Every structure is written in C-alpha cells, then in structure tokens.
Coordinates of C-alpha atoms in Angstrom, one line a residue:
Chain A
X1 CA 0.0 0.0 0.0
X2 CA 1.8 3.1 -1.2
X3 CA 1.9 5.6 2.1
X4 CA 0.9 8.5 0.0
X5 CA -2.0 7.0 -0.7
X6 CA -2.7 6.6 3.2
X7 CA -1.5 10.0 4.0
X8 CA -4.8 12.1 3.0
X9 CA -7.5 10.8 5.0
X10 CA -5.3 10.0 8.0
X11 CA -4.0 13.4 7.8
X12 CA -7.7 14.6 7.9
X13 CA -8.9 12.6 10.7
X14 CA -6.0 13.1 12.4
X15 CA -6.3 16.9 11.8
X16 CA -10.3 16.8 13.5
X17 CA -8.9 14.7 16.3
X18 CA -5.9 17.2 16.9
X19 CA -8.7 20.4 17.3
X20 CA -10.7 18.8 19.5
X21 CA -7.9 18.0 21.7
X22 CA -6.9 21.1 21.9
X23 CA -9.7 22.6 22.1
X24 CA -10.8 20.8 25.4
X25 CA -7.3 21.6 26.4
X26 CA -7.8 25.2 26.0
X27 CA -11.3 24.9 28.1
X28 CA -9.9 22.9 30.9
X29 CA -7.3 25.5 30.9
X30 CA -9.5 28.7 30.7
X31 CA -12.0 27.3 33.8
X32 CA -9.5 25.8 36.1
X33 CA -10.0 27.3 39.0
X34 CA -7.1 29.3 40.1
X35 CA -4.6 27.8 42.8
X36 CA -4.5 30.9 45.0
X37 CA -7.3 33.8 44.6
X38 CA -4.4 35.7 45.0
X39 CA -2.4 34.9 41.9
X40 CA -5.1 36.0 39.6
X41 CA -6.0 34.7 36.1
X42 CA -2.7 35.1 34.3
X43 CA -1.1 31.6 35.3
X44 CA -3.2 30.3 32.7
X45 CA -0.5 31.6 30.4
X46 CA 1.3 28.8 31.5
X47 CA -1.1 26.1 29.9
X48 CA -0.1 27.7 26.3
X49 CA 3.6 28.6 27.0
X50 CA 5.0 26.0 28.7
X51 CA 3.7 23.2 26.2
X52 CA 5.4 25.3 23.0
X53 CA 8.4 25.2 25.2
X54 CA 9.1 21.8 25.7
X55 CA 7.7 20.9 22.2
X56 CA 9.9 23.5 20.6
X57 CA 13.2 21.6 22.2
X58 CA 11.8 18.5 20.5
X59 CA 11.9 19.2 17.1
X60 CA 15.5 20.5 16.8
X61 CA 16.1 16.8 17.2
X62 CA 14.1 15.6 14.6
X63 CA 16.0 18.1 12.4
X64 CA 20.0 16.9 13.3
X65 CA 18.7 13.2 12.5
X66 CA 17.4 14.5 9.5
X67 CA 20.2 16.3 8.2
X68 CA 22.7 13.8 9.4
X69 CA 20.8 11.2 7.3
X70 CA 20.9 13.4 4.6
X71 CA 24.7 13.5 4.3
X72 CA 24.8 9.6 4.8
X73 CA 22.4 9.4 1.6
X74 CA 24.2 12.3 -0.3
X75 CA 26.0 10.3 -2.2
X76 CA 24.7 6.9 -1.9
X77 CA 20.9 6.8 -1.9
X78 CA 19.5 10.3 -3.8
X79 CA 16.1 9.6 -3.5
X80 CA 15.8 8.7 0.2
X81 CA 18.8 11.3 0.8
X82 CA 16.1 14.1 -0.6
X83 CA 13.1 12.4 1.8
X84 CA 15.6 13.2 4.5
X85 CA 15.7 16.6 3.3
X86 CA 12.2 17.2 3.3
X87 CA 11.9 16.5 6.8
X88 CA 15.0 18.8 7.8
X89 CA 13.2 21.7 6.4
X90 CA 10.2 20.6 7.9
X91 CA 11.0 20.3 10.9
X92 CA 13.5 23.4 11.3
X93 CA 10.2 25.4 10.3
X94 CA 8.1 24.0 13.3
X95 CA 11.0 24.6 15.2
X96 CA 10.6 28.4 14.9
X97 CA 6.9 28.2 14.8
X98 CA 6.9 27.1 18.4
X99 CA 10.3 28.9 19.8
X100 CA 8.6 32.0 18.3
X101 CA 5.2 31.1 20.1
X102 CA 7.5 30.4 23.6
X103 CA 9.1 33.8 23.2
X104 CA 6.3 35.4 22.3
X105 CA 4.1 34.1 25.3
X106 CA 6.4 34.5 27.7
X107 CA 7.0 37.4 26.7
X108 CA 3.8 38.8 27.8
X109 CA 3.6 36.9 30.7
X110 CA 6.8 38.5 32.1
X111 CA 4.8 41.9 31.5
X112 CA 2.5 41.2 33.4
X113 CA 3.8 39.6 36.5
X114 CA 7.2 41.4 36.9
X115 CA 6.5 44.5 34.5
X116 CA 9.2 43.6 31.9
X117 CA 9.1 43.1 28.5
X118 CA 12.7 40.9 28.7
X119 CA 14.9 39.9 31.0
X120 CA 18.4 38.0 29.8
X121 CA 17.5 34.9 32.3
X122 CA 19.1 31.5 31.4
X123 CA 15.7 30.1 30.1
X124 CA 14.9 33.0 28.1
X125 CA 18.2 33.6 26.3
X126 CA 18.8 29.9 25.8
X127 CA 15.3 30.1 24.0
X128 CA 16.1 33.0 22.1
X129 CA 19.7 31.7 20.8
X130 CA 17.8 28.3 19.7
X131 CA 15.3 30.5 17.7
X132 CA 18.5 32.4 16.4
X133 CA 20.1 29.6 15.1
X134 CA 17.1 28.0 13.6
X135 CA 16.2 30.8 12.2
X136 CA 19.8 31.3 10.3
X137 CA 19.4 27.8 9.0
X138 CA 15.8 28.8 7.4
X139 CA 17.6 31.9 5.8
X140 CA 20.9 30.1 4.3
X141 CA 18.7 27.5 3.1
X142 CA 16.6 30.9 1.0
X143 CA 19.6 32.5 -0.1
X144 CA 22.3 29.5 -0.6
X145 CA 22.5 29.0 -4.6
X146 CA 20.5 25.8 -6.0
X147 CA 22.1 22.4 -5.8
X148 CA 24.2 23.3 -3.2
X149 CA 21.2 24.0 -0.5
X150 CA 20.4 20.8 0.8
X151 CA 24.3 20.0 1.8
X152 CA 24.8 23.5 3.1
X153 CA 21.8 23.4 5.6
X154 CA 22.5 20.2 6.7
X155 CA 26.0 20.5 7.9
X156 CA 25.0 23.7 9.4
X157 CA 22.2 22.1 11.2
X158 CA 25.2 19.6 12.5
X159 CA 27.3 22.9 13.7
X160 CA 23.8 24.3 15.4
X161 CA 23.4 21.1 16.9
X162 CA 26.5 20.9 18.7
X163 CA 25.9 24.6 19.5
X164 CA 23.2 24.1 21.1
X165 CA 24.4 21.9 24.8
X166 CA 27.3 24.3 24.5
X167 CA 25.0 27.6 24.5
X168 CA 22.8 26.0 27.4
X169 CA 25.9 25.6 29.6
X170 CA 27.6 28.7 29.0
X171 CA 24.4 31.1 29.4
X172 CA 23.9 29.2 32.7
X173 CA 26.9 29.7 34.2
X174 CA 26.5 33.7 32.9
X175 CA 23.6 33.6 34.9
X176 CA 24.9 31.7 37.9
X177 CA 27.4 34.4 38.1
X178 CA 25.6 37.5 37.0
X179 CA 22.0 36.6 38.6
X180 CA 18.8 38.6 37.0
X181 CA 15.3 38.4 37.5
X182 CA 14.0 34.9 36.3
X183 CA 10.8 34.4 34.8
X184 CA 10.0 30.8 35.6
X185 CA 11.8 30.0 38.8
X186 CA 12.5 26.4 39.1
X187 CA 10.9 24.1 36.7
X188 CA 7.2 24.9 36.3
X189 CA 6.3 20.9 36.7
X190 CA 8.0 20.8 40.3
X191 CA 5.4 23.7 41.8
X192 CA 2.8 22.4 39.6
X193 CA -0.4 22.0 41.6
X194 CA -2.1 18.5 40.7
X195 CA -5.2 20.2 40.0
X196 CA -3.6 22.3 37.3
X197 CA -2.3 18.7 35.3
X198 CA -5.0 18.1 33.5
X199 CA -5.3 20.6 31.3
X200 CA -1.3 20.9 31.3
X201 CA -1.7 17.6 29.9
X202 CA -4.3 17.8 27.3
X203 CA -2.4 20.9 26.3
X204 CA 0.5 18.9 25.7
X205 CA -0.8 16.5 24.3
X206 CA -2.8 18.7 22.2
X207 CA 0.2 20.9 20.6
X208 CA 2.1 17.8 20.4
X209 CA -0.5 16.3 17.7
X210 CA -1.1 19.7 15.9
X211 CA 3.0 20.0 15.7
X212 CA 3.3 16.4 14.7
X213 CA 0.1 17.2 12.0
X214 CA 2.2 20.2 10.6
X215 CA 5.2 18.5 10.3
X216 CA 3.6 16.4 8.4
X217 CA 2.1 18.5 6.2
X218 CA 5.0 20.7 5.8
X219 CA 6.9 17.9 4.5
X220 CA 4.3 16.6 1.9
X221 CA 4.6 20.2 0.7
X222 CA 8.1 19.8 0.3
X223 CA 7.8 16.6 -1.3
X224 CA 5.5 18.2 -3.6
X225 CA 7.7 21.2 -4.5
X226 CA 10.8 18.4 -5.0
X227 CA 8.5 16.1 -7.7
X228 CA 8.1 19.5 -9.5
X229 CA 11.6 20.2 -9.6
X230 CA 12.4 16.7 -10.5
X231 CA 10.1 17.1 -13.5
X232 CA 11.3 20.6 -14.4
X233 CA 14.9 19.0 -14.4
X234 CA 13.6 15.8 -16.6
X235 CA 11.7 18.3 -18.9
X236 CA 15.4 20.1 -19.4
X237 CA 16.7 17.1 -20.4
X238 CA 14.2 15.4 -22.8
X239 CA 14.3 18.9 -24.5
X240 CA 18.2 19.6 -24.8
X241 CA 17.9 15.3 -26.2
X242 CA 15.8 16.0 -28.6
X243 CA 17.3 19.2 -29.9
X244 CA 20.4 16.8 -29.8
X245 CA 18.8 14.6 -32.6
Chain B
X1 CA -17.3 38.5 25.3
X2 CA -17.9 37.1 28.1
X3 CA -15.2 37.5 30.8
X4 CA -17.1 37.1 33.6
X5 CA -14.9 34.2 35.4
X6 CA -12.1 37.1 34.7
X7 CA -11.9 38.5 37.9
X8 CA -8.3 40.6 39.2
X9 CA -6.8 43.6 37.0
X10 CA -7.8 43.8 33.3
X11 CA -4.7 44.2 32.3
X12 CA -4.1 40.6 33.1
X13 CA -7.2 39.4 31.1
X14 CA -6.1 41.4 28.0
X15 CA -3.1 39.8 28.4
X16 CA -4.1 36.4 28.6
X17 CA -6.4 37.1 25.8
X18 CA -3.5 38.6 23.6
X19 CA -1.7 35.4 24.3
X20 CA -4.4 32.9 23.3
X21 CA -5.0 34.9 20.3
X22 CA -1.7 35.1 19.1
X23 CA -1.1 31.5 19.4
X24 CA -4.0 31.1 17.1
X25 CA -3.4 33.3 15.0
X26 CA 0.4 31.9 14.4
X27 CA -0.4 28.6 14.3
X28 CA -3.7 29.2 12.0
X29 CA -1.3 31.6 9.7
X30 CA 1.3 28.8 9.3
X31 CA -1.5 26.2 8.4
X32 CA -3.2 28.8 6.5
X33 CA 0.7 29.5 4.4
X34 CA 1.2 25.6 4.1
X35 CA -2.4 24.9 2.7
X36 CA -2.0 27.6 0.4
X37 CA 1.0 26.3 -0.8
X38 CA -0.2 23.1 -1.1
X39 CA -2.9 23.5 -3.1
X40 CA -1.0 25.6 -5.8
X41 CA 1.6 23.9 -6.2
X42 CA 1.4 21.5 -9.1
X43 CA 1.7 17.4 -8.2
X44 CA 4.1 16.5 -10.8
X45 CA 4.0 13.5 -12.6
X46 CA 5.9 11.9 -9.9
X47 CA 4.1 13.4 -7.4
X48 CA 2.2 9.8 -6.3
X49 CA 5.8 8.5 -4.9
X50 CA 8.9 9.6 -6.7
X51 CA 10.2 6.4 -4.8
X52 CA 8.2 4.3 -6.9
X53 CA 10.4 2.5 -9.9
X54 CA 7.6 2.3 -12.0
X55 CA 7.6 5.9 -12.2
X56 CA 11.1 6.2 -13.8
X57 CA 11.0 6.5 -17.5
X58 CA 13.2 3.9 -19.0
X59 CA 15.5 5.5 -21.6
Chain C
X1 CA 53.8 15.7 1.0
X2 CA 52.2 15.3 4.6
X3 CA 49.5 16.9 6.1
X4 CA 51.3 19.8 7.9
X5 CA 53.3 20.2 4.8
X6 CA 50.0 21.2 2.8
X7 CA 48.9 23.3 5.4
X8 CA 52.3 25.1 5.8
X9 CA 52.1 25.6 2.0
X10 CA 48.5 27.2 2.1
X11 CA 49.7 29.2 5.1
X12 CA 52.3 30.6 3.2
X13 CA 50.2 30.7 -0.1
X14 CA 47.8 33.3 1.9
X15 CA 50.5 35.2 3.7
X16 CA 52.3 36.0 1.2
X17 CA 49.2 37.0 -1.0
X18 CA 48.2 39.1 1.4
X19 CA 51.5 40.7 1.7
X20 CA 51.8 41.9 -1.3
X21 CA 48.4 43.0 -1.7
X22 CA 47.6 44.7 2.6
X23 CA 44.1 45.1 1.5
X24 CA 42.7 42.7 4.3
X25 CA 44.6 44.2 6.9
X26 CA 44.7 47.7 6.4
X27 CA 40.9 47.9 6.0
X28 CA 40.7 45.6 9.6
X29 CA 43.1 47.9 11.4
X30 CA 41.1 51.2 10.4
X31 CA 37.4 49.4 10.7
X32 CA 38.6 48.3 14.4
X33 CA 39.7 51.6 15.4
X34 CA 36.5 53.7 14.2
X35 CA 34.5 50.8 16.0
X36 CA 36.1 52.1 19.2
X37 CA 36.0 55.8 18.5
X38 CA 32.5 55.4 17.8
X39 CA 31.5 52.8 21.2
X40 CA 33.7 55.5 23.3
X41 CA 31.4 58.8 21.6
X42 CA 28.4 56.5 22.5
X43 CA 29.1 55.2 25.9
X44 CA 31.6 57.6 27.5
X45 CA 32.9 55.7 30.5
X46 CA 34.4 56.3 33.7
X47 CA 37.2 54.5 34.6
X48 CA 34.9 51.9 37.1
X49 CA 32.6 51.6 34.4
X50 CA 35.3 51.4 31.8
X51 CA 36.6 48.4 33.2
X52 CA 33.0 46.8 33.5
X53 CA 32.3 47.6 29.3
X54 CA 35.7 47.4 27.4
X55 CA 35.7 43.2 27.3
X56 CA 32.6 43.7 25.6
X57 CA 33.7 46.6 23.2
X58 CA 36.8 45.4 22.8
X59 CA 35.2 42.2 21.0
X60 CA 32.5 43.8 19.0
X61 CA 35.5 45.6 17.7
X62 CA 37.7 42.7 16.7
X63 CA 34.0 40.6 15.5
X64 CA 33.2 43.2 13.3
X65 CA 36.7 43.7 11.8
X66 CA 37.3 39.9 11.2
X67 CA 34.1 40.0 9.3
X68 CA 35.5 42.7 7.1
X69 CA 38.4 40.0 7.1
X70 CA 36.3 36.6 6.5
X71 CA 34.2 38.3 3.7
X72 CA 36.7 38.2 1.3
X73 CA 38.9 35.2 2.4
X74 CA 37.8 33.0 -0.1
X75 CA 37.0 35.2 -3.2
X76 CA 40.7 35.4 -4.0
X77 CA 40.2 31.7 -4.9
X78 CA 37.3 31.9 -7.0
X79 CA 39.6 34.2 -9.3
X80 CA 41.1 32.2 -12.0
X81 CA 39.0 29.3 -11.2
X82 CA 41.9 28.7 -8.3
X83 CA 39.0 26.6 -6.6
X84 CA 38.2 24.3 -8.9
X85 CA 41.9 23.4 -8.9
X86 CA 42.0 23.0 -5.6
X87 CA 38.9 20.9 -5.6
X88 CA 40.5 18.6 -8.6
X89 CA 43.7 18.6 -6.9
X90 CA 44.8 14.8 -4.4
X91 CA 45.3 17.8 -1.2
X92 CA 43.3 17.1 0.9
X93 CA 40.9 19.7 1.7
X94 CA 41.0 20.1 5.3
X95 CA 44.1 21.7 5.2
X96 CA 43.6 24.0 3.0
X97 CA 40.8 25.0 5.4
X98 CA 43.4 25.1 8.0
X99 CA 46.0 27.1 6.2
X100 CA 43.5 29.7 5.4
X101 CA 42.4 29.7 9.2
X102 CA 45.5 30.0 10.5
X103 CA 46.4 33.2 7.9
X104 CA 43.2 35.1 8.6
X105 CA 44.1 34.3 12.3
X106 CA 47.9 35.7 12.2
X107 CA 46.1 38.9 10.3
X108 CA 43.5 39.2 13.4
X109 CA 46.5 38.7 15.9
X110 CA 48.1 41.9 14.1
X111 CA 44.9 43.5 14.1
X112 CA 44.9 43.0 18.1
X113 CA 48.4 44.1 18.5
X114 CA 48.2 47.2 16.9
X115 CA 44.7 48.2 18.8
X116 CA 45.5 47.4 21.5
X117 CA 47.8 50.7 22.7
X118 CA 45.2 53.1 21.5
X119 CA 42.2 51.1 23.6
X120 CA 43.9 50.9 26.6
X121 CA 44.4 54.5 26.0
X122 CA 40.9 55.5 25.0
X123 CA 39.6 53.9 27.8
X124 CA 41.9 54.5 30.4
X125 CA 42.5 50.9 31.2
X126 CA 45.1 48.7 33.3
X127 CA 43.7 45.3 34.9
X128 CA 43.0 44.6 38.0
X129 CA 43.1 41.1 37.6
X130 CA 45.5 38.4 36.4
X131 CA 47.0 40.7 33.5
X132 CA 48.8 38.2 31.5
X133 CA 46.1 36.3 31.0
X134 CA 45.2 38.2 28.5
X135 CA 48.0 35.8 26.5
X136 CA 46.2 33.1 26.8
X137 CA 42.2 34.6 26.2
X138 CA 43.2 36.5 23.0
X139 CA 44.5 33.9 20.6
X140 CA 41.6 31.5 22.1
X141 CA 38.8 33.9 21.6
X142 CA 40.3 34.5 18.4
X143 CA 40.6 31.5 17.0
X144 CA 37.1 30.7 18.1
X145 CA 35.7 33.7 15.6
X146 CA 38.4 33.0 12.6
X147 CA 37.9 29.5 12.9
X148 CA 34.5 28.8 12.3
X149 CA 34.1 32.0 10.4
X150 CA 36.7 30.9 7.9
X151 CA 34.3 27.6 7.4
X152 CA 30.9 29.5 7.5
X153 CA 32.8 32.1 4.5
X154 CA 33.9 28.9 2.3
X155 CA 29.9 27.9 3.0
X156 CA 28.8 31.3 1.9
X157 CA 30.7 31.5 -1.3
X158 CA 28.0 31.0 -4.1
X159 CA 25.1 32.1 -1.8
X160 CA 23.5 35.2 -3.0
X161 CA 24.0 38.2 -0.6
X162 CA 27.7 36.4 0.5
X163 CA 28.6 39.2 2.9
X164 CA 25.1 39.0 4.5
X165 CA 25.3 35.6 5.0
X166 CA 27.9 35.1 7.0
X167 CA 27.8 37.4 10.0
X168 CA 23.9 36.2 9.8
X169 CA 25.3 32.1 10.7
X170 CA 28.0 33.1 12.3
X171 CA 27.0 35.1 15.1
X172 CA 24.3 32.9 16.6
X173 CA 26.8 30.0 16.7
X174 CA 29.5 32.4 18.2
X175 CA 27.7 33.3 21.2
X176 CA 28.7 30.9 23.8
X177 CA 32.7 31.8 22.8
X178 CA 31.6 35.4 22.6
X179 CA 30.7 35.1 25.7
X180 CA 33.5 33.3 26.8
X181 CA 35.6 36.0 25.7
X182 CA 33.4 38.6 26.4
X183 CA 33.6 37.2 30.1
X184 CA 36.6 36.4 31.0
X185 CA 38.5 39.9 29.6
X186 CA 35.8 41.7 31.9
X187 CA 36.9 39.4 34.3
X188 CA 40.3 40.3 34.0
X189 CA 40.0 43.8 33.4
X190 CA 37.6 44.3 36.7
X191 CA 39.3 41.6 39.0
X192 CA 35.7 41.1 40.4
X193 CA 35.4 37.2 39.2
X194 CA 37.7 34.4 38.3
X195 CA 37.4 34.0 34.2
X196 CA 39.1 30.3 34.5
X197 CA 35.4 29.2 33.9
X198 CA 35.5 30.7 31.0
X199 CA 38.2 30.4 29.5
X200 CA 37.8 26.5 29.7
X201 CA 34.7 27.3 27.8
X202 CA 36.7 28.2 25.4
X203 CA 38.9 25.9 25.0
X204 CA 36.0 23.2 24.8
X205 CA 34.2 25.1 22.1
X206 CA 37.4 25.8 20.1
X207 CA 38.6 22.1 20.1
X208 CA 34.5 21.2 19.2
X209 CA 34.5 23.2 16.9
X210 CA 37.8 23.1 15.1
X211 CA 37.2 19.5 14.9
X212 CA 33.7 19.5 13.1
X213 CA 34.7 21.9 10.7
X214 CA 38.2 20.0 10.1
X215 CA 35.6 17.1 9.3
X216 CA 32.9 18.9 7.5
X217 CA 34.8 20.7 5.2
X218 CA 35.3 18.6 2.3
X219 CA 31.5 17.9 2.5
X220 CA 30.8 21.7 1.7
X221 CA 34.0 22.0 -0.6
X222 CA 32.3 19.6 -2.9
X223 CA 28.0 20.7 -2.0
X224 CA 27.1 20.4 -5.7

C-alpha cells in the first residue's frame, strides 16, 4: 500500500482529532479554577507557554537526525537522501513556529507579572539563541544557490546542533554568576499544583499532535515542491535530447 | 465576550487574551501558508511516490 | 607531501598574497579603530565603568573587523577558477581549510596588537586582575571567531548576498565563545570574578568546533 495513498485521510482525521484536543485543552485550561485567589487569572499563560516550550526543544532533534541522514544518503541513496531533506526543512520550520510562540508568550507573561518586557534569564536567552540559530538555517537555506542547498543546511544544522548543549551551559553559568530576574523559577512541573495537570496535559498532548500534524504536512509540501523540480529538471533534459537529434 | 470568570486587573485578562489569540493566529497563519501552498503547487508526474520504480522513464 | 606540509604551503600561499596586496589588513586595522572611537562617543565611560564595558567593546571591535576580514577570504580563490583546482587537486581539503584559518588568524592577531595601545588608552584601562592572562584569552577567543568563520565564509561562497550571509550564521553559533571571551576579559580587566570558567569554555568550544569543521569541510568544498 503506497503511504501516500494513506496520508490524505489519516491526515484529515488526524487533523479533526488534533482540534478537538486542543480545544478541550484550552477549556480545561480557561476554567481551572485558580490555585491561590491571590495569583489572579494570568497563570493560565502557562497552559499555552509551557507546552510550546518543551515541544519546541523536541523538534531541533528531529532536524539533526534529518540532516545527518541526509549526508549519509548524499551520495549513496538520492532519492531517500532528498526524503531526508524534506523532513529537515520541515522540521527546522516548526522549530521556529513554536520557539517564536515560547518567546512570544512568555514574553507577555513576564509583562504582566514582573512589568518587563525581557529579561536575559538563562531560560529565556537559551530560548532565544535556539530560535536564532534555527532561524539562520531557514535563511541560508533561502539564499544559498540551488544544488548546493540541501548539503549546506545540513552540515550547518550539524554545527547548530552541537551549538546548542554548549549555548545551554555557557548562558547558565552567565547567569549563575551575574543573577537577573527569572521568569519561571524552578521548573514549572515541580510547583505544579495536581489540580492544574489536566489541562497541562491535554495541552501537551494537544500541541504535540497539531506540531506532529504540521510537520507532516509541511513535508508533503516539500515533497510536492521536489517532484516539481524533478520534472522541471527531466523536462530540461528530454528537450536539450531531442534538440540533440 | 464574556469575561465574567475574569476576575483581578484587566490588564491581566487582556493579556491572557492577547496570548491565546496570538497563538492562534500563528499557528492558524502557518496552516493557513502551508495549505495555500499546497494546493498551488502542481503534483508532478511523480508526485504519487517519486520512490516508486515504475515511475522512472526507461530510456 | 604530509598533512602539515599542505597546510604550511597554504599558510604561506595566503601570507604572502596578502603581503603583497595589505588590503585585508589595512581595511581591519582602520574598521577596528573607528568601531572604538564610535562605542567611546556612545558610551563615554568612567574609569569603574570602563573596566565593567571594554571586554565587551573590545570584541565587537575585533567581530566586526574579522568580518571585514572573513568576507573576502575566499574570493581570491574563485579568481582564475583557483578553486576548482584545488577541488581537482589529491590535497586534501581540510588543510587548505586550516591554512586559510590560520592566515586570517595571524592577520587578526596583528589586528589586536596594533589596537590594542590606543584602547587601553581610549579607555583609560590597566587590569586589576590576572594581566597576563590576557595571552592566553586573546588567541583562544580569536581562534574561536576565525575558525568557524573561515568555514561559514567557504559555506557562503555561491550564496546570493555572500557578505550577508555570514555574520547572519555566524554570530548565533559564536555566542557561547563570545561570551566566553566577552567574560573572562571583563573578568580580567575588573578583578571582580575568576574567568578560568571561562576560558575552559573556550577551549572546549574551540577544540569542538575546530574539529567539526576540520571534518565537514570537504563535505561543503564539494556541496554540488
């Protein structure tokens, strides 16, 4: 059974599936009632924030296993080496979907409960220098001249990969040394009310299966754009054969 | 809208309101960009699974 | 010929072009000097708050100016097809990698030496720390930026907008060693903290690094 064939009504049931989840997620999270009376509504925040998070740390992965099998294919399997590809690009996208969702969020949650826009805590620098580096791989992958794109991106996913423990480590220890405001002190699971983990949950849950459907679709897209090129190429080459003759 | 469970300063409910709308709205806007993608771009005559041999044109 | 051997000719290869020619360095040593006339017009320190900002400044500075540097490392091979010789050529790549490196690193040393007088004079500076370790944290931080922006150069050669492209992957990856540098000369300079954290920072990311792109670089010599 070709898995293309499978792919469309899957996709669409898993799409259906993936909304309703999250949209029970987002109701358990909007009429939970708050912890303390005192802490007000914003906290909710959380149930949108700290899912992106933790997904968008997830799919940096998927990209370094990508590329890397890219550069094992390069030369001796084309075909699966460009289905490798397709899920590099894929997955770097989602990656800056949800980092720019995290920054974005907590962003405004910082504004409200400590008045600042930004603060250079660990978390939130680490966050921002993943989205930074992602962010450089989208833009050589736009500019880098064709034919040479796919190998370019993937080694420089390898650099950002290693990059990335070493980035963690070193902003900590800043931060260890120069202290600053933090955002999220301690890790938000540890204080985490059991009341509250439902809808934490669901909403993890929930994002995980609408980043997984994305994903997804992103690289079908991708695969779509490649067959075109593919054909534009063969289309070259039947016509520069038959001028030939 | 009804923000009547909203109670505490408003500037917290506009916030939380900000952020579930802007999640929305960027996840709906990427969806949105994909699908329209998707559906103008072309499937080549490949397009059902360029991994299939059968459809490689023998030469 | 062994390994060193290529990379010694290389080395010498790119010294002795860029002897003749001075562009590369001339343009750093007068780009790093208006960086710091311009940061000391912005900021306009105090001597306590000199010591706290001139790491800092005195990085940017050197950044910027290897940039100036890195942008143009590679062009002189794409003249006369020199690359495609190279590419053809039994050599193996990797140290032609490391020649370059170690030239546009000798040129950024010079750079350093030479602004070096007029910063501490700008900014009024003697350390309060461990002085002489400024031996060890220049060439490391150095090498860090000419290292991997030698590879990410040679990765931006036929990208359109090549001079945007690299300080746009480079400095994201740079950050830990930038601040690693960053750290430990303000460290130094201040006295206030002990930058041997640091500076094993960067050593780790210098050997991490110099080893990946040491690996990678045949892979994106021969991308097509």
């Amino acid at each position: 059974m070709k898995l293309s064939r499978i792919f469309g009504p899957v996709g669409i049931v898993w799409f259906l599936l993936t909304l309703g989840v999250i949209a029970y997620a987002t109701k358990l999270g909007l009429i939970l009632a708050p912890v303390d009376a005192l802490q007000g509504n914003v906290f909710r925040i959380i149930f949108y924030h700290v899912p992106h998070s933790m997904l968008s740390l997830l799919f940096p992965y998927i990209n370094l296993a990508a590329s890397l099998c890219y550069l094992y294919w390069r030369q001796r399997d084309p075909l699966k080496a460009l289905t490798a590809d397709a899920w590099a690009i894929s997955s770097a996208e989602v990656t800056v979907l949800y980092a720019s969702i995290c920054l974005w969020t907590g962003m405004l949650w910082g504004r409200v409960e400590w008045g600042l826009w930004w603060t250079w805590d660990a978390r939130l620098t680490s966050m921002l220098l993943l989205w930074l580096l992602y962010v450089s791989y989208l833009m050589l992958r736009k500019l880098s001249a064709t034919g040479q794109t796919h190998t370019l991106a993937a080694v420089l996913s390898v650099f950002a990969a290693i990059d990335v423990p070493i980035v963690y480590m070193s902003i900590k220890w800043w931060r260890t040394q120069h202290p600053a405001p933090i955002f999220f002190s301690g890790d938000p699971d540890a204080k985490m009310d059991p009341s509250m983990l439902p809808a934490f949950l669901w909403n993890i849950v929930g994002w995980a299966m609408w980043g997984i459907f994305l994903l997804c679709f992103r690289y079908a897209l991708e695969r779509r754009r490649q067959a075109r090129e593919q054909d534009a190429a063969l289309q070259a080459i039947e016509a520069s054969l038959e001028l030939a003759q | 809208m009804k923000l009547s469970w909203m109670f505490g300063s408003s500037m917290e409910a506009r916030h939380l309101l900000y952020v579930y709308l802007s999640v929305w709205f960027i996840q709906g806007g990427y969806l949105a960009w994909t699908a329209w993608h998707w559906t103008h771009t072309p499937k080549g005559s490949r397009a059902e699974d360029p991994l299939d041999s059968a459809n490689r044109k023998n030469y | 010929m062994s390994y060193f051997g290529h990379v010694l000719c290389h080395l010498r290869k790119d010294l002795q072009l860029e002897w003749r020619s001075r562009d590369s360095i001339n343009g750093m040593l007068f780009f790093s000097l208006l960086v710091v006339v311009v940061f000391s017009i912005a900021f306009d320190p105090t001597a306590a708050i000199s010591r706290q900002i001139a790491g800092g400044i005195l990085w940017v500075a050197l950044l910027f100016a290897s940039i100036t540097a890195l942008n143009q490392a590679w062009t002189r091979e794409l003249r006369n097809r020199v690359l495609d010789a190279q590419r053809m050529s039994p050599a193996p790549p990797s140290a032609m990698f490391l020649g370059k490196a170690l030239a546009n690193f000798l040129f950024v040393v010079v750079v350093e030496l030479v602004m070096a007088l007029p910063f501490f004079f700008f900014y009024n500076l003697h350390a309060l720390g461990q002085g002489w370790l400024m031996l060890v944290i220049m060439p490391l931080g150095t090498w860090a930026l000419v290292c991997n922006g030698t590879f990410f150069a040679a990765l931006g050669l036929r990208t359109r907008n090549r001079e945007l492209m690299l300080p746009l992957i480079l400095f994201p990856i740079s950050i830990p060693a930038l601040l690693g540098m960053m750290q430990a000369t303000t460290a130094v300079l201040t006295g206030e903290y002990e930058p041997g954290l640091w500076i094993r920072l960067l050593v780790a990311y210098n050997i991490a690094f110099t080893t990946v792109c040491l690996l990678l670089f045949e892979t994106i010599l021969n991308a097509e």
